[in-house]
XYZ file of C-alpha atoms in Angstrom:
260
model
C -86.122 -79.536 -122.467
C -87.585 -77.959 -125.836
C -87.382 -74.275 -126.393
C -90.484 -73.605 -124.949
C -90.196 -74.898 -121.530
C -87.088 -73.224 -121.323
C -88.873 -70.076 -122.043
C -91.666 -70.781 -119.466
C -88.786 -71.458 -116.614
C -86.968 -68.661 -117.486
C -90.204 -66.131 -117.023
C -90.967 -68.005 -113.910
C -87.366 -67.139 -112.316
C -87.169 -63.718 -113.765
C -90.645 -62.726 -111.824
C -90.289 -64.952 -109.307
C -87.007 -64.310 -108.064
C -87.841 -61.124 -107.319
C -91.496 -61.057 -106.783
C -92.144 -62.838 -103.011
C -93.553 -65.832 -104.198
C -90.614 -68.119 -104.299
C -88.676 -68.839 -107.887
C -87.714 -72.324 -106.262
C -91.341 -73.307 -105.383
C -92.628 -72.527 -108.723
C -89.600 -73.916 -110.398
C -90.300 -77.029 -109.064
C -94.149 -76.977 -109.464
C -93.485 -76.088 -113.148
C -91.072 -79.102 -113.655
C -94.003 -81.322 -112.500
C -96.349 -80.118 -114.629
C -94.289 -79.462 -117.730
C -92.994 -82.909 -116.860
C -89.744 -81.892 -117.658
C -86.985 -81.882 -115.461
C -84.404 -79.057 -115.770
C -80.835 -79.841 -115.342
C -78.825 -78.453 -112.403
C -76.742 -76.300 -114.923
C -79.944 -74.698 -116.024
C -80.853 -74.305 -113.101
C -77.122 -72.840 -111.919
C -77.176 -70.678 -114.954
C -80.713 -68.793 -114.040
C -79.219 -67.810 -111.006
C -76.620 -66.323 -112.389
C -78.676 -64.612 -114.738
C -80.906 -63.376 -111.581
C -77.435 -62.451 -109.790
C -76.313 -60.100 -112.628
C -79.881 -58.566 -112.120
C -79.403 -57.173 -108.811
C -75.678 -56.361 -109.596
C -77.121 -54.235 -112.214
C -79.718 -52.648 -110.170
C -77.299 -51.624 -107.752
C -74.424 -50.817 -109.306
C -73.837 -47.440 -108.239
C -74.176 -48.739 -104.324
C -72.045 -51.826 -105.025
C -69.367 -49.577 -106.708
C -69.623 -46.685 -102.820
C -69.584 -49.732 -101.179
C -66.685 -51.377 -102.251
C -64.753 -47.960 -102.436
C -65.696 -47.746 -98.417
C -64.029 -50.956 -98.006
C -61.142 -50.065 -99.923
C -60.587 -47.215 -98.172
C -61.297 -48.722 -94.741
C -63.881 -45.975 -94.338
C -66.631 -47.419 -91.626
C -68.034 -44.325 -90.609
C -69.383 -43.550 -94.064
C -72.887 -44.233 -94.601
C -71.874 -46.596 -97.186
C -68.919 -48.128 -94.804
C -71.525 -48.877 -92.143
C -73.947 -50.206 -95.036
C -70.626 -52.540 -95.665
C -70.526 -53.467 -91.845
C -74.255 -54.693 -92.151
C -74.149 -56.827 -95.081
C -71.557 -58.670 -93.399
C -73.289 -59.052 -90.526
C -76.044 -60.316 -92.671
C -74.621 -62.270 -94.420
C -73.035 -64.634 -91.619
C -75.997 -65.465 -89.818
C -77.788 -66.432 -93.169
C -74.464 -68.493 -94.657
C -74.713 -70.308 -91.655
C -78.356 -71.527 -91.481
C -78.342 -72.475 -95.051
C -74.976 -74.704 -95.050
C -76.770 -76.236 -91.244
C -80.474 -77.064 -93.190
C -79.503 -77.419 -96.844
C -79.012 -81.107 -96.618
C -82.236 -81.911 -94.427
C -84.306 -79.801 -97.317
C -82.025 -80.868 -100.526
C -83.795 -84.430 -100.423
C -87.404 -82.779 -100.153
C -86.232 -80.404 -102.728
C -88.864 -82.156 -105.439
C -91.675 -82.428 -102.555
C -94.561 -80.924 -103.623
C -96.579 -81.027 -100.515
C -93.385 -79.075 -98.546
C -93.685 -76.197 -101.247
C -97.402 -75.699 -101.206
C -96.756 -75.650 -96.898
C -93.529 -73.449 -97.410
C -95.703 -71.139 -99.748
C -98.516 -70.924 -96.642
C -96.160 -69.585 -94.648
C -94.291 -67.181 -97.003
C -97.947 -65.909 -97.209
C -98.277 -65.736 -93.220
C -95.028 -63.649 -92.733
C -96.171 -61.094 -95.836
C -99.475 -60.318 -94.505
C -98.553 -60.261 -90.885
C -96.188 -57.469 -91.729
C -98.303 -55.012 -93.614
C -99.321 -52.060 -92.270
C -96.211 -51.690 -89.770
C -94.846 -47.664 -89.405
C -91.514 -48.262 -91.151
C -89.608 -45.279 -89.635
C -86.406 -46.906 -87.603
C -83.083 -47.139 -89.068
C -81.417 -50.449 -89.249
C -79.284 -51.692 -86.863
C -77.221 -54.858 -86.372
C -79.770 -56.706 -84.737
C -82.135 -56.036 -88.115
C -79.239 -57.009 -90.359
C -78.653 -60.423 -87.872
C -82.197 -61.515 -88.267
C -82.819 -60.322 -91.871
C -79.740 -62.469 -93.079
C -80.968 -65.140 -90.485
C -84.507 -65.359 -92.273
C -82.397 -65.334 -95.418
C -81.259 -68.856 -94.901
C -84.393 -70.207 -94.505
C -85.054 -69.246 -98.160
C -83.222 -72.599 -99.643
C -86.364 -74.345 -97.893
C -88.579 -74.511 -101.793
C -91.709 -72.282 -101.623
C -89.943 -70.028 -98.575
C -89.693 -66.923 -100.779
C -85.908 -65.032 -100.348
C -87.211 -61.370 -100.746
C -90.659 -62.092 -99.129
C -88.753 -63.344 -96.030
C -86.337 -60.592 -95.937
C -88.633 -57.778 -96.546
C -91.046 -58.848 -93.893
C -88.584 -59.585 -91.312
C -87.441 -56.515 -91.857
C -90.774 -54.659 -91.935
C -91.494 -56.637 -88.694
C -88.542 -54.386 -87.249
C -90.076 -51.561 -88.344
C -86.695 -50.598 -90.600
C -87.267 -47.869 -93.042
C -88.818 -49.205 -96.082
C -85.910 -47.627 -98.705
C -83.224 -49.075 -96.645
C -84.620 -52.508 -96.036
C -85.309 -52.810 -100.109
C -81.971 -51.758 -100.395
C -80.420 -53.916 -97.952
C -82.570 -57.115 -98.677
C -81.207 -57.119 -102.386
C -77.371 -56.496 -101.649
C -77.869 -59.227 -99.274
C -79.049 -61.575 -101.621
C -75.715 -61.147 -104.076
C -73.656 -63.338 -101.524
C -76.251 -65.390 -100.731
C -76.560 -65.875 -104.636
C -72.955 -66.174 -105.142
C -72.365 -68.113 -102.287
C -74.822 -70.887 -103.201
C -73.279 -70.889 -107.372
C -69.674 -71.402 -105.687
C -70.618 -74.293 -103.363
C -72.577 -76.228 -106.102
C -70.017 -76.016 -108.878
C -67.402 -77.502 -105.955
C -70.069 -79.993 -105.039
C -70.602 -80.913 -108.486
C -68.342 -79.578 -111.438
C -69.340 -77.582 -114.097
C -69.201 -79.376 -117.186
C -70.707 -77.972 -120.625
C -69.695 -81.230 -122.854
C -73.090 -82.640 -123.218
C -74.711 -79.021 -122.036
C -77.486 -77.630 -124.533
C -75.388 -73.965 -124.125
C -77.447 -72.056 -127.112
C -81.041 -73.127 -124.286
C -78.828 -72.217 -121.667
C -78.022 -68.949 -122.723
C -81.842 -68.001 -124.270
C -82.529 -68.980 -120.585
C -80.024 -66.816 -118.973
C -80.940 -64.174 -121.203
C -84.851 -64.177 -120.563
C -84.403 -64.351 -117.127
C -82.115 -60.992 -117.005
C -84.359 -59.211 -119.145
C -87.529 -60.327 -116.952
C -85.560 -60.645 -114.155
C -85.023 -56.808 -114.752
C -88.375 -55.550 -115.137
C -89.649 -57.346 -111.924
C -87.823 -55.558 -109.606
C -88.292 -52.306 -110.418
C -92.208 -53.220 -110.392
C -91.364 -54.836 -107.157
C -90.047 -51.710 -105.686
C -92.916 -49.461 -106.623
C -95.372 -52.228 -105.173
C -92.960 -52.256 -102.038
C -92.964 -48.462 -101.238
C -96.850 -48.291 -101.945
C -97.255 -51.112 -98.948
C -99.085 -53.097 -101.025
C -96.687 -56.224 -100.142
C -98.670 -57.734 -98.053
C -100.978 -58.285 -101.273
C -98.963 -61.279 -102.369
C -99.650 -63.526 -99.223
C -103.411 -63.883 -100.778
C -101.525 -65.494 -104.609
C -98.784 -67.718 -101.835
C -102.263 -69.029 -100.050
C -103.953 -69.735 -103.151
C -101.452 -71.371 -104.901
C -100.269 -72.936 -101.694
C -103.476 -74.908 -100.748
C -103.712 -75.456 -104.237
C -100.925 -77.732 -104.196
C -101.321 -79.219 -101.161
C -105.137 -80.230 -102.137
C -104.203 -81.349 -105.593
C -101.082 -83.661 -103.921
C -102.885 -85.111 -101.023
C -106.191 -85.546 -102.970
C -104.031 -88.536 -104.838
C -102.833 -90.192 -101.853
């Protein structure tokens, strides 16, 4: 890849990550029309990018968090917070290790993303407009780390999922935000860790000075999309983005199946 496409993907992932409209999706719509295809260390190395992102974001609940642990403290608000992620996290670990390999060989499929991008669209706007005033529970967590798993599916957005699951519960919008990103850094981290075992990191042949302009545009951006995320989040105005999934959805799916 030249400079510029790396540029271009590394917006992409720093909006998209964040924004519910699925970095994978667009990824791999970009790739096709760029006709360039990124390696998987690029691809390895956004993520991280996006990962120190949300560890950044957070920090101050990540550092409570793991103090609460430490200390063994459950009853805490930030011990029970602990208690949830894991619970979270389990559900959604699972799901993605059961359907990554059915979805890994459709990863490149456009038609799947513009169909996975319909229904990102479907679960944002079916959640607007819910009263958002219950505190979440174990069963929330459960299903909100459940949905998470479906996320490896390209064009199945990994916030959009979680936030409307989580609206659909009716959990309190400041905790669900809060919960749905935490979340995501073992989901993150867990998906790095199993593809450098599946395939091993090597940076002999690596372009590392793309790599790291990559990484580096896709903090920054990465950044700056969710905080605008959040402020679009707590003015329920999420629901807005099923109307760009749709469009760019049946887009694809027109454009793709207009050339069979």
């Amino acid at each position: 890849m030249n400079l510029i496409d790396v540029l271009i993907l590394a917006v992409v992932q720093g909006i998209a990550e964040w924004f519910p409209v699925s970095s994978s999706g667009h990824l791999v719509v970009l790739q096709w029309l760029l006709q360039s295809e990124a390696s998987w260390l690029f691809d390895l190395s956004l993520h991280v990018g996006t990962l120190c992102v949300v560890v950044v974001f957070f920090w101050r609940d990540i550092v409570n968090i793991l103090k609460a642990l430490v200390r063994l403290d459950f009853k805490s608000e930030d011990g029970k917070l602990a208690l949830l992620l894991i619970v979270g996290t389990v559900p959604g670990a699972l799901t993605g290790l059961l359907i990554t390999h059915f979805f890994e060989a459709f990863f490149f499929n456009l038609v799947l993303v513009g169909e996975a991008l319909l229904v990102t669209g479907l679960f944002l706007f079916i959640s607007r407009r819910k009263t958002n005033r219950k505190e979440l529970g174990y069963v929330d967590s459960s299903l909100i780390g459940l949905a998470q798993g479906f996320a490896i599916i390209p064009g199945i957005s990994r916030s959009g999922i979680t936030l409307s699951t989580g609206m659909l519960r009716r959990v309190k919008r400041e905790a669900l935000f809060k919960f749905s990103f935490l979340l995501s850094i073992p989901g993150i981290l867990g998906a790095i860790i199993l593809e450098v075992i599946r395939r091993p990191v090597a940076v002999g042949n690596a372009d590392v000075p793309a790599i790291l302009f990559g990484v580096i545009i896709s903090m920054v951006v990465g950044y700056l999309s969710l905080r605008l995320l959040k402020k679009i989040f707590m003015m329920e105005r999420l629901h807005l983005f099923a109307y760009y999934c749709w469009i760019v959805g049946a887009m694809i799916l027109v454009s793709r199946l207009s050339q069979l």
